[in-house]
């Protein structure tokens, strides 16, 4: 079979399956990234909290998740998660079979990984905000909520965006590890196609091209976001 026939859409090619796998990869990455940012923000706040207990707990979480391989987190949630779910179900009086869902376990793993990295990004970005601006806002009697929304959050985003872009790239690549759960995403589809057609070089090259395409588009989006949040800075990207 010709190369183009292998990549064609329809019953004789793998184009449909590759498109579905690529879409599933983007869905997992987007959900995990968004969830990780939402979870990472309060963790960053806990890291900066004057409360010793909050700093200790958030610090342990960040250190553990960043210190172990991402694949181990996925294994723990997918293969070990079923046992944890069964304990919870038994405690609630439910004796039915409980299994870890590959999609849910994969998204949750990405969220936990992304949250640990983004929390450190947010923490550094908050610390980079000039203290004089916060002191001036307090001197004017600005409320804490207004101070956060008008001064801290916009400036934090400007400082954090370059590193957040790196976190997104990490998340995008980590989706490939979820193939170990059997979830049909891009890498799982590529592995099956490579084995079925005995054309591993072709399909792994296709995977490289697809991931590089995702990366290049993502870079353009984040560069645009950086220019947007830096447009008021003298000598910034808006120039």
PDB file of C-alpha atoms in Angstrom:
ATOM      1  CA  UNK A   1       0.000   0.000   0.000  1.00  0.00           C
ATOM      2  CA  UNK A   2       1.291   3.444  -0.924  1.00  0.00           C
ATOM      3  CA  UNK A   3       2.247   5.983   1.721  1.00  0.00           C
ATOM      4  CA  UNK A   4      -0.569   8.369   0.837  1.00  0.00           C
ATOM      5  CA  UNK A   5      -3.055   5.502   0.986  1.00  0.00           C
ATOM      6  CA  UNK A   6      -1.991   4.734   4.554  1.00  0.00           C
ATOM      7  CA  UNK A   7      -2.698   8.333   5.590  1.00  0.00           C
ATOM      8  CA  UNK A   8      -5.897   8.719   3.603  1.00  0.00           C
ATOM      9  CA  UNK A   9      -9.320   9.245   5.133  1.00  0.00           C
ATOM     10  CA  UNK A  10     -11.816   6.454   4.759  1.00  0.00           C
ATOM     11  CA  UNK A  11     -11.935   2.707   5.410  1.00  0.00           C
ATOM     12  CA  UNK A  12      -8.553   1.972   3.793  1.00  0.00           C
ATOM     13  CA  UNK A  13      -6.456   4.657   5.495  1.00  0.00           C
ATOM     14  CA  UNK A  14      -5.654   5.900   8.980  1.00  0.00           C
ATOM     15  CA  UNK A  15      -6.532   9.563   8.424  1.00  0.00           C
ATOM     16  CA  UNK A  16      -9.801   9.384  10.383  1.00  0.00           C
ATOM     17  CA  UNK A  17      -8.178   7.647  13.331  1.00  0.00           C
ATOM     18  CA  UNK A  18      -5.253  10.079  13.385  1.00  0.00           C
ATOM     19  CA  UNK A  19      -7.617  13.069  13.320  1.00  0.00           C
ATOM     20  CA  UNK A  20      -9.645  11.608  16.189  1.00  0.00           C
ATOM     21  CA  UNK A  21      -6.487  10.863  18.184  1.00  0.00           C
ATOM     22  CA  UNK A  22      -5.143  14.380  17.608  1.00  0.00           C
ATOM     23  CA  UNK A  23      -8.471  15.878  18.701  1.00  0.00           C
ATOM     24  CA  UNK A  24      -8.504  13.720  21.841  1.00  0.00           C
ATOM     25  CA  UNK A  25      -4.940  14.835  22.634  1.00  0.00           C
ATOM     26  CA  UNK A  26      -5.982  18.490  22.383  1.00  0.00           C
ATOM     27  CA  UNK A  27      -9.053  17.901  24.561  1.00  0.00           C
ATOM     28  CA  UNK A  28      -7.004  16.206  27.282  1.00  0.00           C
ATOM     29  CA  UNK A  29      -4.315  18.890  27.117  1.00  0.00           C
ATOM     30  CA  UNK A  30      -6.824  21.767  27.199  1.00  0.00           C
ATOM     31  CA  UNK A  31      -8.826  20.333  30.114  1.00  0.00           C
ATOM     32  CA  UNK A  32      -5.695  19.426  32.064  1.00  0.00           C
ATOM     33  CA  UNK A  33      -4.067  22.792  31.411  1.00  0.00           C
ATOM     34  CA  UNK A  34      -7.161  24.815  32.352  1.00  0.00           C
ATOM     35  CA  UNK A  35      -7.745  22.741  35.464  1.00  0.00           C
ATOM     36  CA  UNK A  36      -4.083  22.968  36.407  1.00  0.00           C
ATOM     37  CA  UNK A  37      -4.112  26.759  36.192  1.00  0.00           C
ATOM     38  CA  UNK A  38      -7.265  26.949  38.327  1.00  0.00           C
ATOM     39  CA  UNK A  39      -5.791  24.620  40.953  1.00  0.00           C
ATOM     40  CA  UNK A  40      -2.325  26.157  40.729  1.00  0.00           C
ATOM     41  CA  UNK A  41      -3.466  29.676  41.626  1.00  0.00           C
ATOM     42  CA  UNK A  42      -4.639  28.866  45.186  1.00  0.00           C
ATOM     43  CA  UNK A  43      -1.592  26.654  45.662  1.00  0.00           C
ATOM     44  CA  UNK A  44       0.585  29.628  44.748  1.00  0.00           C
ATOM     45  CA  UNK A  45      -1.374  31.743  47.246  1.00  0.00           C
ATOM     46  CA  UNK A  46      -0.759  29.082  49.889  1.00  0.00           C
ATOM     47  CA  UNK A  47       2.949  29.115  49.049  1.00  0.00           C
ATOM     48  CA  UNK A  48       2.989  32.862  49.744  1.00  0.00           C
ATOM     49  CA  UNK A  49       0.723  32.664  52.792  1.00  0.00           C
ATOM     50  CA  UNK A  50       1.992  33.764  56.222  1.00  0.00           C
ATOM     51  CA  UNK A  51       0.385  30.583  57.569  1.00  0.00           C
ATOM     52  CA  UNK A  52       3.150  28.032  58.183  1.00  0.00           C
ATOM     53  CA  UNK A  53       0.850  25.040  57.730  1.00  0.00           C
ATOM     54  CA  UNK A  54      -0.414  26.226  54.332  1.00  0.00           C
ATOM     55  CA  UNK A  55       3.138  26.908  53.165  1.00  0.00           C
ATOM     56  CA  UNK A  56       4.287  23.477  54.325  1.00  0.00           C
ATOM     57  CA  UNK A  57       1.443  21.509  52.745  1.00  0.00           C
ATOM     58  CA  UNK A  58       1.592  23.364  49.420  1.00  0.00           C
ATOM     59  CA  UNK A  59       5.383  23.104  49.397  1.00  0.00           C
ATOM     60  CA  UNK A  60       5.251  19.331  49.927  1.00  0.00           C
ATOM     61  CA  UNK A  61       2.709  18.946  47.131  1.00  0.00           C
ATOM     62  CA  UNK A  62       4.769  20.970  44.663  1.00  0.00           C
ATOM     63  CA  UNK A  63       7.999  19.201  45.597  1.00  0.00           C
ATOM     64  CA  UNK A  64       6.534  15.701  45.350  1.00  0.00           C
ATOM     65  CA  UNK A  65       4.688  16.172  42.052  1.00  0.00           C
ATOM     66  CA  UNK A  66       7.601  17.962  40.385  1.00  0.00           C
ATOM     67  CA  UNK A  67      10.084  15.474  41.817  1.00  0.00           C
ATOM     68  CA  UNK A  68       8.570  12.244  40.485  1.00  0.00           C
ATOM     69  CA  UNK A  69       8.180  11.153  36.835  1.00  0.00           C
ATOM     70  CA  UNK A  70       4.903  12.204  35.236  1.00  0.00           C
ATOM     71  CA  UNK A  71       4.335   8.605  34.141  1.00  0.00           C
ATOM     72  CA  UNK A  72       4.336   7.534  37.788  1.00  0.00           C
ATOM     73  CA  UNK A  73       1.538  10.004  38.544  1.00  0.00           C
ATOM     74  CA  UNK A  74      -0.510   8.533  35.694  1.00  0.00           C
ATOM     75  CA  UNK A  75       0.127   4.978  36.902  1.00  0.00           C
ATOM     76  CA  UNK A  76      -0.863   5.927  40.433  1.00  0.00           C
ATOM     77  CA  UNK A  77      -4.160   7.508  39.392  1.00  0.00           C
ATOM     78  CA  UNK A  78      -5.159   4.909  36.793  1.00  0.00           C
ATOM     79  CA  UNK A  79      -3.948   1.623  38.240  1.00  0.00           C
ATOM     80  CA  UNK A  80      -3.913   2.594  41.904  1.00  0.00           C
ATOM     81  CA  UNK A  81      -6.916   4.873  41.656  1.00  0.00           C
ATOM     82  CA  UNK A  82      -9.356   1.988  41.339  1.00  0.00           C
ATOM     83  CA  UNK A  83      -8.422   0.683  44.758  1.00  0.00           C
ATOM     84  CA  UNK A  84      -8.769   4.160  46.238  1.00  0.00           C
ATOM     85  CA  UNK A  85     -12.191   4.576  44.633  1.00  0.00           C
ATOM     86  CA  UNK A  86     -13.296   1.216  46.007  1.00  0.00           C
ATOM     87  CA  UNK A  87     -12.305   2.255  49.540  1.00  0.00           C
ATOM     88  CA  UNK A  88     -14.332   5.455  49.173  1.00  0.00           C
ATOM     89  CA  UNK A  89     -17.300   3.528  47.755  1.00  0.00           C
ATOM     90  CA  UNK A  90     -17.178   0.969  50.571  1.00  0.00           C
ATOM     91  CA  UNK A  91     -17.027   3.749  53.145  1.00  0.00           C
ATOM     92  CA  UNK A  92     -20.190   5.204  51.594  1.00  0.00           C
ATOM     93  CA  UNK A  93     -21.929   1.821  51.672  1.00  0.00           C
ATOM     94  CA  UNK A  94     -21.657   1.104  47.950  1.00  0.00           C
ATOM     95  CA  UNK A  95     -20.352  -2.391  47.238  1.00  0.00           C
ATOM     96  CA  UNK A  96     -20.454  -2.323  43.426  1.00  0.00           C
ATOM     97  CA  UNK A  97     -17.397  -2.571  41.208  1.00  0.00           C
ATOM     98  CA  UNK A  98     -15.543   0.672  40.781  1.00  0.00           C
ATOM     99  CA  UNK A  99     -12.954   1.144  38.039  1.00  0.00           C
ATOM    100  CA  UNK A 100     -10.693   3.990  37.117  1.00  0.00           C
ATOM    101  CA  UNK A 101     -11.748   5.594  33.840  1.00  0.00           C
ATOM    102  CA  UNK A 102      -8.810   6.159  31.464  1.00  0.00           C
ATOM    103  CA  UNK A 103     -10.009   9.571  30.305  1.00  0.00           C
ATOM    104  CA  UNK A 104     -10.765  10.882  33.807  1.00  0.00           C
ATOM    105  CA  UNK A 105      -7.527   9.488  35.227  1.00  0.00           C
ATOM    106  CA  UNK A 106      -5.536  11.015  32.382  1.00  0.00           C
ATOM    107  CA  UNK A 107      -7.098  14.462  32.714  1.00  0.00           C
ATOM    108  CA  UNK A 108      -6.728  14.398  36.506  1.00  0.00           C
ATOM    109  CA  UNK A 109      -3.065  13.421  36.205  1.00  0.00           C
ATOM    110  CA  UNK A 110      -2.421  16.309  33.806  1.00  0.00           C
ATOM    111  CA  UNK A 111      -4.238  18.690  36.174  1.00  0.00           C
ATOM    112  CA  UNK A 112      -2.099  17.620  39.144  1.00  0.00           C
ATOM    113  CA  UNK A 113       1.122  17.910  37.151  1.00  0.00           C
ATOM    114  CA  UNK A 114       0.195  21.249  35.595  1.00  0.00           C
ATOM    115  CA  UNK A 115      -0.943  22.653  38.952  1.00  0.00           C
ATOM    116  CA  UNK A 116       2.427  21.931  40.566  1.00  0.00           C
ATOM    117  CA  UNK A 117       4.392  23.689  37.827  1.00  0.00           C
ATOM    118  CA  UNK A 118       1.979  26.581  37.334  1.00  0.00           C
ATOM    119  CA  UNK A 119       1.857  27.215  41.091  1.00  0.00           C
ATOM    120  CA  UNK A 120       5.577  27.930  41.081  1.00  0.00           C
ATOM    121  CA  UNK A 121       5.192  30.129  38.009  1.00  0.00           C
ATOM    122  CA  UNK A 122       2.411  32.124  39.683  1.00  0.00           C
ATOM    123  CA  UNK A 123       4.395  32.395  42.916  1.00  0.00           C
ATOM    124  CA  UNK A 124       7.398  33.844  41.123  1.00  0.00           C
ATOM    125  CA  UNK A 125       5.194  36.192  39.101  1.00  0.00           C
ATOM    126  CA  UNK A 126       3.447  37.526  42.200  1.00  0.00           C
ATOM    127  CA  UNK A 127       6.801  38.120  43.877  1.00  0.00           C
ATOM    128  CA  UNK A 128       7.994  40.048  40.800  1.00  0.00           C
ATOM    129  CA  UNK A 129       5.257  42.688  41.150  1.00  0.00           C
ATOM    130  CA  UNK A 130       6.831  45.945  42.410  1.00  0.00           C
ATOM    131  CA  UNK A 131       5.935  46.398  46.069  1.00  0.00           C
ATOM    132  CA  UNK A 132       5.611  50.142  45.591  1.00  0.00           C
ATOM    133  CA  UNK A 133       2.469  49.670  43.516  1.00  0.00           C
ATOM    134  CA  UNK A 134       0.838  47.566  46.202  1.00  0.00           C
ATOM    135  CA  UNK A 135       1.829  50.034  48.908  1.00  0.00           C
ATOM    136  CA  UNK A 136       0.378  52.903  46.851  1.00  0.00           C
ATOM    137  CA  UNK A 137      -2.901  51.025  46.404  1.00  0.00           C
ATOM    138  CA  UNK A 138      -3.097  50.338  50.129  1.00  0.00           C
ATOM    139  CA  UNK A 139      -2.393  54.002  50.840  1.00  0.00           C
ATOM    140  CA  UNK A 140      -5.399  54.949  48.691  1.00  0.00           C
ATOM    141  CA  UNK A 141      -7.543  52.543  50.689  1.00  0.00           C
ATOM    142  CA  UNK A 142      -8.133  50.156  47.802  1.00  0.00           C
ATOM    143  CA  UNK A 143     -10.013  47.020  48.792  1.00  0.00           C
ATOM    144  CA  UNK A 144      -8.181  43.682  48.683  1.00  0.00           C
ATOM    145  CA  UNK A 145     -10.442  42.332  45.916  1.00  0.00           C
ATOM    146  CA  UNK A 146      -9.938  45.451  43.791  1.00  0.00           C
ATOM    147  CA  UNK A 147      -6.213  45.383  44.443  1.00  0.00           C
ATOM    148  CA  UNK A 148      -6.046  41.783  43.251  1.00  0.00           C
ATOM    149  CA  UNK A 149      -8.162  42.302  40.108  1.00  0.00           C
ATOM    150  CA  UNK A 150      -6.776  45.686  39.037  1.00  0.00           C
ATOM    151  CA  UNK A 151      -3.099  45.451  39.986  1.00  0.00           C
ATOM    152  CA  UNK A 152      -1.905  42.023  41.078  1.00  0.00           C
ATOM    153  CA  UNK A 153      -3.658  39.774  38.547  1.00  0.00           C
ATOM    154  CA  UNK A 154      -2.860  41.743  35.334  1.00  0.00           C
ATOM    155  CA  UNK A 155       0.779  42.203  36.297  1.00  0.00           C
ATOM    156  CA  UNK A 156       1.097  38.605  37.450  1.00  0.00           C
ATOM    157  CA  UNK A 157      -0.198  37.419  34.069  1.00  0.00           C
ATOM    158  CA  UNK A 158       2.334  39.583  32.247  1.00  0.00           C
ATOM    159  CA  UNK A 159       5.213  38.144  34.258  1.00  0.00           C
ATOM    160  CA  UNK A 160       3.857  34.585  34.185  1.00  0.00           C
ATOM    161  CA  UNK A 161       2.899  34.200  30.525  1.00  0.00           C
ATOM    162  CA  UNK A 162       6.325  33.168  29.128  1.00  0.00           C
ATOM    163  CA  UNK A 163       6.655  30.442  31.739  1.00  0.00           C
ATOM    164  CA  UNK A 164       2.996  29.442  31.437  1.00  0.00           C
ATOM    165  CA  UNK A 165       3.663  28.873  27.734  1.00  0.00           C
ATOM    166  CA  UNK A 166       6.380  26.413  28.743  1.00  0.00           C
ATOM    167  CA  UNK A 167       3.946  24.664  31.102  1.00  0.00           C
ATOM    168  CA  UNK A 168       1.493  24.275  28.216  1.00  0.00           C
ATOM    169  CA  UNK A 169       4.210  22.680  26.083  1.00  0.00           C
ATOM    170  CA  UNK A 170       4.965  20.310  28.957  1.00  0.00           C
ATOM    171  CA  UNK A 171       1.280  19.413  29.262  1.00  0.00           C
ATOM    172  CA  UNK A 172       0.990  18.849  25.519  1.00  0.00           C
ATOM    173  CA  UNK A 173       3.902  16.418  25.558  1.00  0.00           C
ATOM    174  CA  UNK A 174       2.709  14.656  28.710  1.00  0.00           C
ATOM    175  CA  UNK A 175      -0.508  13.663  26.936  1.00  0.00           C
ATOM    176  CA  UNK A 176       1.576  11.108  25.040  1.00  0.00           C
ATOM    177  CA  UNK A 177       2.153   9.247  28.320  1.00  0.00           C
ATOM    178  CA  UNK A 178      -1.577   8.688  28.796  1.00  0.00           C
ATOM    179  CA  UNK A 179      -1.431   6.089  26.015  1.00  0.00           C
ATOM    180  CA  UNK A 180      -0.327   3.581  28.684  1.00  0.00           C
ATOM    181  CA  UNK A 181      -3.896   3.600  30.035  1.00  0.00           C
ATOM    182  CA  UNK A 182      -5.282   2.435  26.699  1.00  0.00           C
ATOM    183  CA  UNK A 183      -7.029   5.723  25.975  1.00  0.00           C
ATOM    184  CA  UNK A 184      -7.237   6.282  22.226  1.00  0.00           C
ATOM    185  CA  UNK A 185      -5.355   9.547  21.830  1.00  0.00           C
ATOM    186  CA  UNK A 186      -2.723  10.469  19.272  1.00  0.00           C
ATOM    187  CA  UNK A 187       0.192   8.335  20.477  1.00  0.00           C
ATOM    188  CA  UNK A 188      -2.004   5.301  21.106  1.00  0.00           C
ATOM    189  CA  UNK A 189      -3.362   5.609  17.570  1.00  0.00           C
ATOM    190  CA  UNK A 190       0.144   6.031  16.174  1.00  0.00           C
ATOM    191  CA  UNK A 191       1.371   2.906  17.990  1.00  0.00           C
ATOM    192  CA  UNK A 192      -1.529   0.812  16.696  1.00  0.00           C
ATOM    193  CA  UNK A 193      -1.133   2.137  13.156  1.00  0.00           C
ATOM    194  CA  UNK A 194       2.618   1.571  13.159  1.00  0.00           C
ATOM    195  CA  UNK A 195       2.185  -2.010  14.341  1.00  0.00           C
ATOM    196  CA  UNK A 196      -0.692  -2.839  12.026  1.00  0.00           C
ATOM    197  CA  UNK A 197       0.909  -1.490   8.867  1.00  0.00           C
ATOM    198  CA  UNK A 198       4.517  -2.294   9.775  1.00  0.00           C
ATOM    199  CA  UNK A 199       5.399   1.282   8.884  1.00  0.00           C
ATOM    200  CA  UNK A 200       6.675   2.665  12.193  1.00  0.00           C
ATOM    201  CA  UNK A 201       8.943   5.297  10.631  1.00  0.00           C
ATOM    202  CA  UNK A 202       6.083   6.812   8.650  1.00  0.00           C
ATOM    203  CA  UNK A 203       3.631   7.056  11.522  1.00  0.00           C
ATOM    204  CA  UNK A 204       6.129   8.229  14.122  1.00  0.00           C
ATOM    205  CA  UNK A 205       7.211  10.953  11.701  1.00  0.00           C
ATOM    206  CA  UNK A 206       3.543  11.898  11.330  1.00  0.00           C
ATOM    207  CA  UNK A 207       3.309  12.152  15.123  1.00  0.00           C
ATOM    208  CA  UNK A 208       6.341  14.457  15.166  1.00  0.00           C
ATOM    209  CA  UNK A 209       4.797  16.688  12.502  1.00  0.00           C
ATOM    210  CA  UNK A 210       1.463  16.880  14.348  1.00  0.00           C
ATOM    211  CA  UNK A 211       3.080  17.758  17.687  1.00  0.00           C
ATOM    212  CA  UNK A 212       5.326  20.344  16.040  1.00  0.00           C
ATOM    213  CA  UNK A 213       2.229  21.861  14.404  1.00  0.00           C
ATOM    214  CA  UNK A 214       0.503  22.072  17.788  1.00  0.00           C
ATOM    215  CA  UNK A 215       3.635  23.649  19.257  1.00  0.00           C
ATOM    216  CA  UNK A 216       4.030  26.275  16.529  1.00  0.00           C
ATOM    217  CA  UNK A 217       0.375  27.336  16.740  1.00  0.00           C
ATOM    218  CA  UNK A 218       0.601  27.476  20.542  1.00  0.00           C
ATOM    219  CA  UNK A 219       3.691  29.667  20.350  1.00  0.00           C
ATOM    220  CA  UNK A 220       1.848  32.147  18.128  1.00  0.00           C
ATOM    221  CA  UNK A 221      -1.101  32.269  20.542  1.00  0.00           C
ATOM    222  CA  UNK A 222       1.083  32.870  23.593  1.00  0.00           C
ATOM    223  CA  UNK A 223       3.188  35.469  21.779  1.00  0.00           C
ATOM    224  CA  UNK A 224      -0.004  37.334  20.942  1.00  0.00           C
ATOM    225  CA  UNK A 225      -1.126  37.111  24.570  1.00  0.00           C
ATOM    226  CA  UNK A 226       2.233  38.428  25.767  1.00  0.00           C
ATOM    227  CA  UNK A 227       1.968  41.421  23.437  1.00  0.00           C
ATOM    228  CA  UNK A 228      -1.562  42.086  24.684  1.00  0.00           C
ATOM    229  CA  UNK A 229      -0.619  42.118  28.373  1.00  0.00           C
ATOM    230  CA  UNK A 230       2.578  44.092  27.719  1.00  0.00           C
ATOM    231  CA  UNK A 231       1.056  46.734  25.458  1.00  0.00           C
ATOM    232  CA  UNK A 232       1.104  49.395  28.203  1.00  0.00           C
ATOM    233  CA  UNK A 233       4.724  48.776  29.179  1.00  0.00           C
ATOM    234  CA  UNK A 234       7.221  51.274  27.810  1.00  0.00           C
ATOM    235  CA  UNK A 235       9.627  49.405  25.566  1.00  0.00           C
ATOM    236  CA  UNK A 236       7.488  46.239  25.813  1.00  0.00           C
ATOM    237  CA  UNK A 237       6.100  43.991  23.147  1.00  0.00           C
ATOM    238  CA  UNK A 238       3.478  46.494  22.182  1.00  0.00           C
ATOM    239  CA  UNK A 239       6.113  48.719  20.567  1.00  0.00           C
TER     240      UNK A 239
END
